[in-house]
XYZ file of C-alpha atoms in Angstrom:
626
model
C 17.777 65.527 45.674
C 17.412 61.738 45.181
C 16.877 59.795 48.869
C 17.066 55.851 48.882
C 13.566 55.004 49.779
C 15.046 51.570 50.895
C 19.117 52.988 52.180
C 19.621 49.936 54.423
C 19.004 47.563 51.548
C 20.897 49.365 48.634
C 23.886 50.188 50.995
C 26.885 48.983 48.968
C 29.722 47.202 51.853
C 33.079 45.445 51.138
C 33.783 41.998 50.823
C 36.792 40.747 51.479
C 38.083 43.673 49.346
C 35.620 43.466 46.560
C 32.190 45.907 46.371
C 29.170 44.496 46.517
C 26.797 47.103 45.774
C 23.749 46.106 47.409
C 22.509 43.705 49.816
C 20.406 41.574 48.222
C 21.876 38.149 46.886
C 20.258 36.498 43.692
C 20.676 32.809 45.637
C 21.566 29.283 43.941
C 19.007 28.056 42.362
C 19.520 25.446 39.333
C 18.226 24.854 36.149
C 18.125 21.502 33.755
C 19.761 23.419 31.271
C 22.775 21.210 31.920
C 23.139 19.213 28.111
C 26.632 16.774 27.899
C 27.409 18.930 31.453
C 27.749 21.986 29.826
C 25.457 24.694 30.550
C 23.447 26.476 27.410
C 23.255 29.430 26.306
C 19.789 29.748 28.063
C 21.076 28.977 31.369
C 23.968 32.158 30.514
C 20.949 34.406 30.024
C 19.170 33.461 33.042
C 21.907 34.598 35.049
C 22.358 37.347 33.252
C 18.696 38.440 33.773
C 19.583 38.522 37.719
C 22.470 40.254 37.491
C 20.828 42.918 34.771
C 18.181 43.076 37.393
C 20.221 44.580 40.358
C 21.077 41.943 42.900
C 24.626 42.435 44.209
C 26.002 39.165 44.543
C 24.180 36.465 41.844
C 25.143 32.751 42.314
C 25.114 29.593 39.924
C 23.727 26.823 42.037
C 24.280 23.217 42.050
C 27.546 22.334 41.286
C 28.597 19.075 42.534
C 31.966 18.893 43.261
C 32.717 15.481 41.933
C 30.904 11.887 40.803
C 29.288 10.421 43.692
C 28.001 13.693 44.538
C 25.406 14.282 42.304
C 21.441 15.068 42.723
C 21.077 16.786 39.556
C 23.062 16.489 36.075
C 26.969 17.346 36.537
C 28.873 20.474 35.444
C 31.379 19.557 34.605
C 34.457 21.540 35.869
C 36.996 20.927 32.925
C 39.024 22.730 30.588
C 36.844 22.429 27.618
C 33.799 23.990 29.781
C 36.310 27.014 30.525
C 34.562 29.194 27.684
C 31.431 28.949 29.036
C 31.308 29.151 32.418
C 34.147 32.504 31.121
C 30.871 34.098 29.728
C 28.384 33.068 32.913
C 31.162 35.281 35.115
C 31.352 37.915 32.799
C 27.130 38.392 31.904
C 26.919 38.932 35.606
C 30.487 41.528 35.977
C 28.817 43.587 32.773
C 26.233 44.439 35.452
C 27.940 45.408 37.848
C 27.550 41.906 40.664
C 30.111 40.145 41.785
C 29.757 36.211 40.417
C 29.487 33.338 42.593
C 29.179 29.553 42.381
C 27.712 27.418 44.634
C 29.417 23.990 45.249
C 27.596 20.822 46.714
C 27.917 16.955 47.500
C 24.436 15.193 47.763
C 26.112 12.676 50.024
C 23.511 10.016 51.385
C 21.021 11.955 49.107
C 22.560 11.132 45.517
C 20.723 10.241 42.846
C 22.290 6.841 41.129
C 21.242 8.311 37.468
C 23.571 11.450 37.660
C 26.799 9.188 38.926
C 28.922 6.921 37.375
C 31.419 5.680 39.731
C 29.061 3.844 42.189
C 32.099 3.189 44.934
C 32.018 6.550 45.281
C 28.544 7.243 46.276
C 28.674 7.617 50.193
C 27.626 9.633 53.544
C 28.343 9.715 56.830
C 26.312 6.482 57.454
C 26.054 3.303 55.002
C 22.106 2.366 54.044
C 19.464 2.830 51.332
C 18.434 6.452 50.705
C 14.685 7.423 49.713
C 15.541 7.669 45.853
C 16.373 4.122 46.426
C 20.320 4.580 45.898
C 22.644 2.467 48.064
C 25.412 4.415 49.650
C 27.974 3.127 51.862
C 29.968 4.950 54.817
C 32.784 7.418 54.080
C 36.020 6.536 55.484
C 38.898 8.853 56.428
C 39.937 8.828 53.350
C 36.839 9.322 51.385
C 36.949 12.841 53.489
C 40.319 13.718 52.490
C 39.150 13.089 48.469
C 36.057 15.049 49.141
C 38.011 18.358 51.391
C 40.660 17.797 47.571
C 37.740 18.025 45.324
C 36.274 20.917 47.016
C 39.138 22.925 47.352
C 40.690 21.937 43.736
C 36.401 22.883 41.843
C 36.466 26.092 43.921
C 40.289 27.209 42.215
C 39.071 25.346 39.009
C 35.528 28.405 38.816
C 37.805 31.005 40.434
C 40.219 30.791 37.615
C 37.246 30.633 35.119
C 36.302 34.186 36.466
C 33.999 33.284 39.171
C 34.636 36.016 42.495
C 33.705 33.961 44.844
C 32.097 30.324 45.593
C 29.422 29.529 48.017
C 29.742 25.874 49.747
C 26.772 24.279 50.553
C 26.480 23.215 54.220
C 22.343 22.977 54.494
C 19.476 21.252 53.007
C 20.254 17.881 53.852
C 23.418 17.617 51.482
C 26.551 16.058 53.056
C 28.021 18.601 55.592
C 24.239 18.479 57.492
C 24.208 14.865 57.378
C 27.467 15.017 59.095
C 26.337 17.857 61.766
C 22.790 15.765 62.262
C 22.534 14.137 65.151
C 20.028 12.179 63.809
C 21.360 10.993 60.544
C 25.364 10.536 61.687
C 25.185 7.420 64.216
C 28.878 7.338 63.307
C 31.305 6.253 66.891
C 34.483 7.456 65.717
C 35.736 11.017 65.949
C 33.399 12.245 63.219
C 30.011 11.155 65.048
C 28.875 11.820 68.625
C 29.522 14.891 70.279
C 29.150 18.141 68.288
C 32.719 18.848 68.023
C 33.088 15.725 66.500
C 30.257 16.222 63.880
C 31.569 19.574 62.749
C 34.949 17.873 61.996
C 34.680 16.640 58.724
C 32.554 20.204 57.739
C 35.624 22.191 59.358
C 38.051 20.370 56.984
C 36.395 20.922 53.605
C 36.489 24.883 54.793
C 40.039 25.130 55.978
C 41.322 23.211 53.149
C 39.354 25.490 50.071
C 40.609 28.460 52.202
C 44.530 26.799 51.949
C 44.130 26.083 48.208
C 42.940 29.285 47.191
C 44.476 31.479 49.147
C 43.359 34.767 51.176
C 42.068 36.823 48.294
C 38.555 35.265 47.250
C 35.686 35.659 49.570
C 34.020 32.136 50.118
C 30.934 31.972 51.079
C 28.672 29.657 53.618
C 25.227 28.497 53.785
C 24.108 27.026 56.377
C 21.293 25.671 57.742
C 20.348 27.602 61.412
C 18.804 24.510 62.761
C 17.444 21.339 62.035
C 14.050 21.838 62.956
C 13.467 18.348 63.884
C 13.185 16.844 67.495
C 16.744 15.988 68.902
C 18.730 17.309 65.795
C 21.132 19.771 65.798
C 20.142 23.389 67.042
C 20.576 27.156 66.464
C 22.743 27.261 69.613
C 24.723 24.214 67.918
C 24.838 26.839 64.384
C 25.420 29.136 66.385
C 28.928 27.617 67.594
C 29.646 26.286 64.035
C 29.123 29.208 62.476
C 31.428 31.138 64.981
C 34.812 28.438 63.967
C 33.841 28.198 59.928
C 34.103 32.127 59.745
C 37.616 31.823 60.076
C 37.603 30.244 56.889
C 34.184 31.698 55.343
C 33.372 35.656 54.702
C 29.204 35.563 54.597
C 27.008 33.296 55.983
C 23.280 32.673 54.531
C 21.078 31.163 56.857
C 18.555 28.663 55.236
C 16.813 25.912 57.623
C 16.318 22.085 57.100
C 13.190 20.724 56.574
C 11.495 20.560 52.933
C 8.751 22.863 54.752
C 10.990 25.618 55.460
C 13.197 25.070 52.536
C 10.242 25.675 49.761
C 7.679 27.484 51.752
C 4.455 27.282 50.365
C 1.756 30.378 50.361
C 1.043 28.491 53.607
C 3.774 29.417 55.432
C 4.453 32.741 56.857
C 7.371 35.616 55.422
C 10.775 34.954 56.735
C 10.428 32.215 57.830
C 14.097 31.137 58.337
C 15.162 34.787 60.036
C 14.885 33.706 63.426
C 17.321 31.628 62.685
C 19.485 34.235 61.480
C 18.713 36.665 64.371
C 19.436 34.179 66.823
C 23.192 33.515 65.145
C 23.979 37.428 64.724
C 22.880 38.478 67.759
C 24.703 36.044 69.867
C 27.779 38.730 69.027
C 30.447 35.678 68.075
C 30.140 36.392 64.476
C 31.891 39.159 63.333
C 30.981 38.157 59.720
C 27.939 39.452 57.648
C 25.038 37.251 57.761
C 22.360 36.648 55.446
C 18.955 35.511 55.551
C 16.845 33.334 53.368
C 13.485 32.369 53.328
C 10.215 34.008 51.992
C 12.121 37.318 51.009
C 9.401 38.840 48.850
C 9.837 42.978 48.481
C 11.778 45.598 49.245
C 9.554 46.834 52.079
C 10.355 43.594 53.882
C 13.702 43.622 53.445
C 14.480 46.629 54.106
C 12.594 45.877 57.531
C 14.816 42.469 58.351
C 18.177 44.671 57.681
C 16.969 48.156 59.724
C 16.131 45.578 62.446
C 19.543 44.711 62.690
C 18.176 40.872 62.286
C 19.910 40.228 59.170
C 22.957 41.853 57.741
C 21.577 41.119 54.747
C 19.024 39.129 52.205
C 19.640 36.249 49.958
C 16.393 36.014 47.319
C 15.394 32.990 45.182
C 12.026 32.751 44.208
C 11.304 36.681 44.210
C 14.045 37.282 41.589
C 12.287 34.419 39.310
C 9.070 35.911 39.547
C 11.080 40.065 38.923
C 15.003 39.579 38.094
C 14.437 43.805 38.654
C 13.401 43.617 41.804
C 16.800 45.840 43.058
C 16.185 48.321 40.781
C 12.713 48.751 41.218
C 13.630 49.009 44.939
C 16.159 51.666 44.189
C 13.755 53.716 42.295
C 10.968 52.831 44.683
C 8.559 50.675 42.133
C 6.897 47.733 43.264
C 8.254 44.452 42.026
C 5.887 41.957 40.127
C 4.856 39.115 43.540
C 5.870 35.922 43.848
C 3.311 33.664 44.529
C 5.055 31.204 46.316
C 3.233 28.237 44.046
C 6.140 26.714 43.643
C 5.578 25.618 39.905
C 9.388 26.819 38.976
C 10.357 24.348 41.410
C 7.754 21.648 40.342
C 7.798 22.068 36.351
C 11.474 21.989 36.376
C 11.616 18.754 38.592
C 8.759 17.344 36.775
C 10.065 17.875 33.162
C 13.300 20.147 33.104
C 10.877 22.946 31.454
C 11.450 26.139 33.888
C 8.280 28.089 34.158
C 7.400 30.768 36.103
C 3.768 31.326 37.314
C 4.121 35.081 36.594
C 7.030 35.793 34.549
C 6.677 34.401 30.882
C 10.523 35.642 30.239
C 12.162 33.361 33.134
C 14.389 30.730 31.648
C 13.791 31.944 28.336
C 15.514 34.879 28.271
C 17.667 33.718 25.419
C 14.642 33.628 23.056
C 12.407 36.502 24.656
C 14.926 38.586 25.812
C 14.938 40.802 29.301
C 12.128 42.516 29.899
C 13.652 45.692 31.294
C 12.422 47.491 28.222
C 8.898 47.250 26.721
C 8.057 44.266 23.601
C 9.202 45.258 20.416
C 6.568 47.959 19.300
C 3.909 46.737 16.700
C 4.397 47.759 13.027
C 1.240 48.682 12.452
C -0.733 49.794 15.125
C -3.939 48.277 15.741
C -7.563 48.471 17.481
C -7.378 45.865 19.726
C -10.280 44.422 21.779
C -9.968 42.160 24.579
C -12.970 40.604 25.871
C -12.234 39.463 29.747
C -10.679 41.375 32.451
C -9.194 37.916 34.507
C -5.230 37.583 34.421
C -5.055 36.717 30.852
C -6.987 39.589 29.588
C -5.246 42.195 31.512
C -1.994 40.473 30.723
C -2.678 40.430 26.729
C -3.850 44.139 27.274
C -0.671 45.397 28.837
C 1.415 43.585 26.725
C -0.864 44.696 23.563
C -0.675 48.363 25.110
C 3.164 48.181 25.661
C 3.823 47.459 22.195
C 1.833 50.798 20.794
C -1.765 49.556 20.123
C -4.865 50.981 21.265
C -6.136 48.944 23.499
C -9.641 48.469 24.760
C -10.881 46.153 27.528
C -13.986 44.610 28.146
C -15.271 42.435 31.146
C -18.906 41.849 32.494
C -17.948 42.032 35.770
C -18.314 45.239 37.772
C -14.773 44.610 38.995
C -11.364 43.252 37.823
C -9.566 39.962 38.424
C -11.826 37.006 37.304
C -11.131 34.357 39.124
C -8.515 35.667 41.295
C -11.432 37.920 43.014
C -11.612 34.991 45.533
C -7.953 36.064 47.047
C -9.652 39.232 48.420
C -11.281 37.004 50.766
C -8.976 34.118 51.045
C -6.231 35.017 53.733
C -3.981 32.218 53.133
C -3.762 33.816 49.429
C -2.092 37.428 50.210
C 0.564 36.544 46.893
C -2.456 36.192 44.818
C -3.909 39.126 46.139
C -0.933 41.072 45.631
C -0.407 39.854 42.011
C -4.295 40.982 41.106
C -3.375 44.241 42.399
C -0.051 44.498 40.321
C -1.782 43.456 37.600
C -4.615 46.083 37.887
C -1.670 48.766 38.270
C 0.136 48.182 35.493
C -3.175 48.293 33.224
C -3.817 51.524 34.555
C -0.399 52.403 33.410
C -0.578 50.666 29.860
C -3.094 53.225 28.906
C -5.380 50.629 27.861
C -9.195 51.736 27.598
C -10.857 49.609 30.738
C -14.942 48.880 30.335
C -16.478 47.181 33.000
C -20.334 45.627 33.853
C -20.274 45.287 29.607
C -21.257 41.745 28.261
C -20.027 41.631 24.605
C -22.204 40.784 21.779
C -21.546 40.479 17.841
C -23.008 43.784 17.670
C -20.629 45.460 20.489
C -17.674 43.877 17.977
C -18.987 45.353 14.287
C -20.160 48.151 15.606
C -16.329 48.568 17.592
C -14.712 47.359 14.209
C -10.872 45.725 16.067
C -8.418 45.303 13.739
C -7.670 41.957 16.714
C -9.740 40.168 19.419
C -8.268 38.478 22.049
C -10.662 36.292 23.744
C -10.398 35.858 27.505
C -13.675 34.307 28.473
C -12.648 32.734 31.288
C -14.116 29.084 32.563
C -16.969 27.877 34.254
C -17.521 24.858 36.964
C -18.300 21.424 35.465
C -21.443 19.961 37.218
C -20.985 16.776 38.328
C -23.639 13.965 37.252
C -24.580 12.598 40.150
C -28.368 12.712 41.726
C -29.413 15.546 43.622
C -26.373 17.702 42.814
C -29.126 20.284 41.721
C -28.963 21.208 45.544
C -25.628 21.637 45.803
C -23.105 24.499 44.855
C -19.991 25.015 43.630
C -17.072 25.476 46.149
C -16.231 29.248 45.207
C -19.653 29.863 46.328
C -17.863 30.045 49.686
C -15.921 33.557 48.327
C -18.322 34.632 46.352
C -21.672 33.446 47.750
C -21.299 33.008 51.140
C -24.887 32.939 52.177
C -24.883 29.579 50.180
C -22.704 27.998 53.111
C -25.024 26.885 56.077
C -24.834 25.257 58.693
C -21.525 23.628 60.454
C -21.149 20.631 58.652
C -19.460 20.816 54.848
C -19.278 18.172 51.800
C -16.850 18.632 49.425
C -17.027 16.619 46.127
C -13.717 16.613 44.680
C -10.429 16.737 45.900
C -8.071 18.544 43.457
C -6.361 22.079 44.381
C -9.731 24.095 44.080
C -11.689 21.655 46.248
C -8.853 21.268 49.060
C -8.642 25.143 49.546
C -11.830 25.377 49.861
C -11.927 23.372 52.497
C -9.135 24.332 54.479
C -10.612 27.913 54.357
C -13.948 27.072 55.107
C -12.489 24.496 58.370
C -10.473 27.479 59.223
C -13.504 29.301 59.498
C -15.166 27.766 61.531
C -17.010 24.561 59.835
C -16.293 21.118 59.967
C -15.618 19.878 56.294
C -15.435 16.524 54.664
C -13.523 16.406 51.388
C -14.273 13.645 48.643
C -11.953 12.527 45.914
C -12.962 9.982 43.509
C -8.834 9.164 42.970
C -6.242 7.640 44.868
C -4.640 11.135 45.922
C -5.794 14.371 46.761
C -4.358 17.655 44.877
C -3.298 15.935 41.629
C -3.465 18.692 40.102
C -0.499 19.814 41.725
C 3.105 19.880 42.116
C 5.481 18.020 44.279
C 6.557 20.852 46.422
C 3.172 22.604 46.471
C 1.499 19.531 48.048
C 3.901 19.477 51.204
C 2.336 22.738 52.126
C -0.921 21.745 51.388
C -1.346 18.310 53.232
C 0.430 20.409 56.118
C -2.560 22.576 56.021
C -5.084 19.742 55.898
C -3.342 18.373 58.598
C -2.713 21.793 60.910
C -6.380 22.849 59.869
C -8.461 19.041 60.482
C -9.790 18.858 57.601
C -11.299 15.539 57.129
C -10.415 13.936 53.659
C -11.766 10.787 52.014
C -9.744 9.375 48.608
C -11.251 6.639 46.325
C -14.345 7.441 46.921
C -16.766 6.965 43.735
C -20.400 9.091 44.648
C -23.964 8.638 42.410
C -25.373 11.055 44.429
C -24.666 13.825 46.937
C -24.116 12.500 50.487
C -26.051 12.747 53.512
C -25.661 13.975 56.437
C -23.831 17.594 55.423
C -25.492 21.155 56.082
C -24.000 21.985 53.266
C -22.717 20.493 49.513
C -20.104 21.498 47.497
C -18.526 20.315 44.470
C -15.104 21.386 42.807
C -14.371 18.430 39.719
C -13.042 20.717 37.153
C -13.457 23.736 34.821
C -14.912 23.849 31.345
C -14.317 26.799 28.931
C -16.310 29.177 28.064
C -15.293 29.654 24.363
C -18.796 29.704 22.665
C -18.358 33.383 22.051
C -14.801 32.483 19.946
C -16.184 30.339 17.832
C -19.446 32.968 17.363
C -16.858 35.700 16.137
C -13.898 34.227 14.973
C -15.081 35.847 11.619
C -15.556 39.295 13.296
C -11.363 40.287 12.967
C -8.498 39.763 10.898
C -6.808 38.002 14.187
C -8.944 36.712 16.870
C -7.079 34.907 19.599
C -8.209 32.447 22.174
C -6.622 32.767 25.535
C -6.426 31.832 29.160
C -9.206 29.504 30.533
C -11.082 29.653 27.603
C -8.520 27.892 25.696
C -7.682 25.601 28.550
C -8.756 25.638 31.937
C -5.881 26.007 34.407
C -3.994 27.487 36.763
C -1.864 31.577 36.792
C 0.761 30.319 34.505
C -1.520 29.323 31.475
C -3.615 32.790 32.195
C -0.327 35.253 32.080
C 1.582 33.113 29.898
C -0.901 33.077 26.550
C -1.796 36.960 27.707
C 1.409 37.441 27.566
C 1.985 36.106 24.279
C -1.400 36.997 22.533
C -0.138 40.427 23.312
C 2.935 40.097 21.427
C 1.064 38.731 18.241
C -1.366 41.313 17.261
């Protein structure tokens, strides 16, 4: 007889009438897939892909409400757009969740680009905001247009097939600014006391509730607390969240503050569910409410809701990385990590090109297709070698495997992983860890021949005969030339060598990703480290988002760093030298047999030094072309 290994998580409740069949929420997160404010087809699919995945309740994010409004490219909620956003409601019903829209205002935090009307760019206050967009104070009025616009989009996706709509009350967006005690130095009956700052917030709820009626759940998120000194609370939540559910039927509990917003591998799991604790257990909410923050697997889920913390989860980033998370949980498989890099955030900030560190199918799932069944299987099955047993060689193998070809594996190492060995000692890096381990897992699975502590020659290759080669030879450090550097080592030395770090004092020479980690472990543990970076900027190499955690870290762990410095030799004065300024492939072996195979492919590192997502993503698709 079949027994939920996870029975708090997968218990199905009601809604305001409607089923939800699980308690996991696939939460608002946006793509720039928006073209002429219409979404495309590929934005339809990645919604689909949560909702084919499992998650109960799956929400389009970032809908602005109206110009003025905007921080990212407007939907726009019209007529002609009817068809569309038709089909993103019914990809998510043909799975079974219920479909739900989230609905914002930037408020003081628009972005001038994405508006037209500039009158009608405002907040609670009048001033300059950090994108450099001028926004003047709302009047009365201005909140009346707003409360119309809210209530009249949330009918307007309702009657396109939407179940429900989510308002966004967090995150900095209008309704915070207004509650922010900080931000809203307003003196009239909107500013001041905290009944006066939940006013305008109030309004917008009780008028969507008036305009479309008592039948459609609506949704809240909310951030628990400011996290800032003197701005609003969790006790203040706490009494705002107990006169919105009148209105509202869930509450998600997110946090302010960019830090607890995108947590970083940095910052610990749940990070927000205090927040939520505090708000449930008070016993004035009769509603469900969610939590958000850090949600990773079904183990720790399942934990948050048994605990009676949470009523339920809301996941982002852990549906990215595994849209089949839920039904891996049902049937008691582990889901492929989230590493908490952030680079979906970052890449699609940085160029509106969605990438996923770990899942080569997110945002392309239009092109690709799901995943939940294995790649189309090879015409011809092959001998396939792979040379390198890092993340793009095991990746290629599966994937290789998976489509029906005998598969055979090669690394030099007496152990898996590659580079990634160095999160088995790392502690900050338990993702990474994780992901190694997933990885190694589902190669056992594939069925893909493994050979380790082999170094393979020319000879190995003819005397092996592969119909393909796929070449993941990994990268090695670039020395610096700068005098004396023969003394020094490079900064993995501190995983993998560690009797090469003596003494108390540290030099690092370079400060990109590699080099700051290094440090911060190494400061962590104990030594006092220096850090070197011939640039204006530390961690270049990195996204947005990702650098918030890290300069945190720096900052939390004392790490001492040094920008614009230009070194000719190694500097004095250190126990110990280190350098971290860059990779170089190792791709001599490609070129020595790119004669040896009908198809010989050069992946990962080898190909280009870089981070995860270059390493799965080419395995990934070197797999699919043998």
């Amino acid at each position: 007889m079949y027994t939920s290994p996870y029975p708090n998580l997968m218990k199905p409740f009601k809604l305001r009438g409607l089923t939800v069949k699980n308690r996991i929420m696939s939460a608002p997160n946006m793509l720039f897939h928006t073209v002429d404010h219409r979404p495309t087809d590929y934005y339809i699919r990645y919604l689909e892909h949560k909702a084919r995945g499992g998650a109960g309740i799956v929400h389009l994010g970032e809908v602005a409400v109206c110009d003025g409004g905007n921080h990212t490219p407007q939907m726009y909620s019209i007529a002609d757009n009817l068809p569309l956003f038709g089909e993103m409601a019914q990809v998510i019903h043909e799975h079974g969740a219920l479909a739900s829209v989230e609905l914002t205002h930037g408020g003081f935090n628009v972005k001038e680009q994405y508006n037209i009307d500039k009158d009608k760019m405002y907040g609670p206050v009048a001033g300059v905001n950090h994108f450099g967009t001028a926004v003047r104070a709302m009047t009365k009025a201005d909140m009346d247009y707003v409360a119309d616009k809210f209530a009249e989009t949330a009918a307007f996706w309702l009657h396109a097939g939407f179940d429900s709509v989510m308002l966004h009350m967090g995150h900095g967006w209008i309704f915070a600014q207004f509650m922010s005690p900080i931000i809203n130095t307003r003196t009239d009956e909107y500013g001041g006391s905290l009944e006066n700052r939940l006013r305008f917030p109030l309004q917008v709820l009780k008028r969507v509730r008036e305009v479309i009626g008592g039948k459609p759940p609506i949704i809240m998120r909310m951030s628990g607390s400011e996290r800032e000194t003197n701005g609003f609370t969790v006790d203040d939540m706490t009494v705002f969240a107990e006169q919105a559910q009148e209105y509202v039927d869930l509450i998600e509990v997110s946090s302010e503050n960019f830090a607890y917003i995108f947590a970083t591998p940095y910052s610990p799991l749940s990070q927000n569910l205090d927040l939520a604790e505090h708000i449930k257990s008070s016993g004035r909410i009769k509603i469900p409410v969610y939590t958000i923050g850090s949600i990773l697997s079904a183990p720790q889920a399942e934990e948050i809701i048994a605990s009676g913390k949470a009523d339920g989860v809301s996941m982002s980033r852990a549906l990215i990385a595994d849209p089949y998370l839920p039904k891996k949980a049902a049937l008691g498989i582990p889901n492929r990590p989230c590493l908490r890099c952030l680079n979906c955030t970052d890449s699609d900030n940085r160029n509106k090109h969605f990438i996923c560190s770990v899942n080569p199918l997110a945002g392309r799932e239009q092109r690709l297709g799901f995943g939940d069944t294995p790649p189309c299987k090879a015409a011809l099955p092959k001998k396939v070698m792979v040379i390198g047993g890092g993340p793009a060689g095991i990746q290629a193998a599966v994937t290789a495997a998976e489509r029906g070809h005998a598969v055979r594996l090669y690394d030099r190492n007496s152990e898996l992983g590659g580079w990634l060995r160095f999160a088995d000692i790392d502690t900050h890096k338990a993702e990474v860890r994780q992901f190694k381990a997933w990885l190694e897992s589902e190669l056992a699975a594939s069925g893909a021949e493994v050979i380790l502590g082999t170094e393979v020659t020319r000879a190995e290759i003819e005397a092996y005969t592969p119909d393909a080669i796929i070449a993941a030879l990994g990268s090695s450090p670039a020395v610096p030339n700068i005098k004396g550097i023969e003394t020094a080592h490079h900064a993995t030395d501190a995983y993998f060598a560690p009797e090469n770090i003596n003494g108390e004092t540290v030099a690092i020479i370079g400060g990109g990703l590699i080099g700051v980690e290094v440090g911060i472990y190494l400061q962590n543990h104990g030594k006092k480290v220096t850090v070197f970076e011939i640039g204006s900027e530390i961690c270049a190499d990195s996204g947005d988002m990702l650098k918030l955690g890290i300069f945190k870290s720096i900052a939390e762990s004392g790490v001492t760093v040094k920008t614009g410095v230009t070194l000719t030799e190694i500097p004095d004065g250190y126990d110990t030298v280190l350098y971290a300024t860059g990779m170089k492939p190792n791709d001599s072996l490609y070129f020595d047999i790119a004669n040896l195979a009908p198809q010989v492919i050069l992946i990962g590192d080898a190909k280009k030094p870089g981070r995860i997502d270059g390493a799965v993503h080419t395995g990934y698709f070197a797999g699919l072309d043998v």
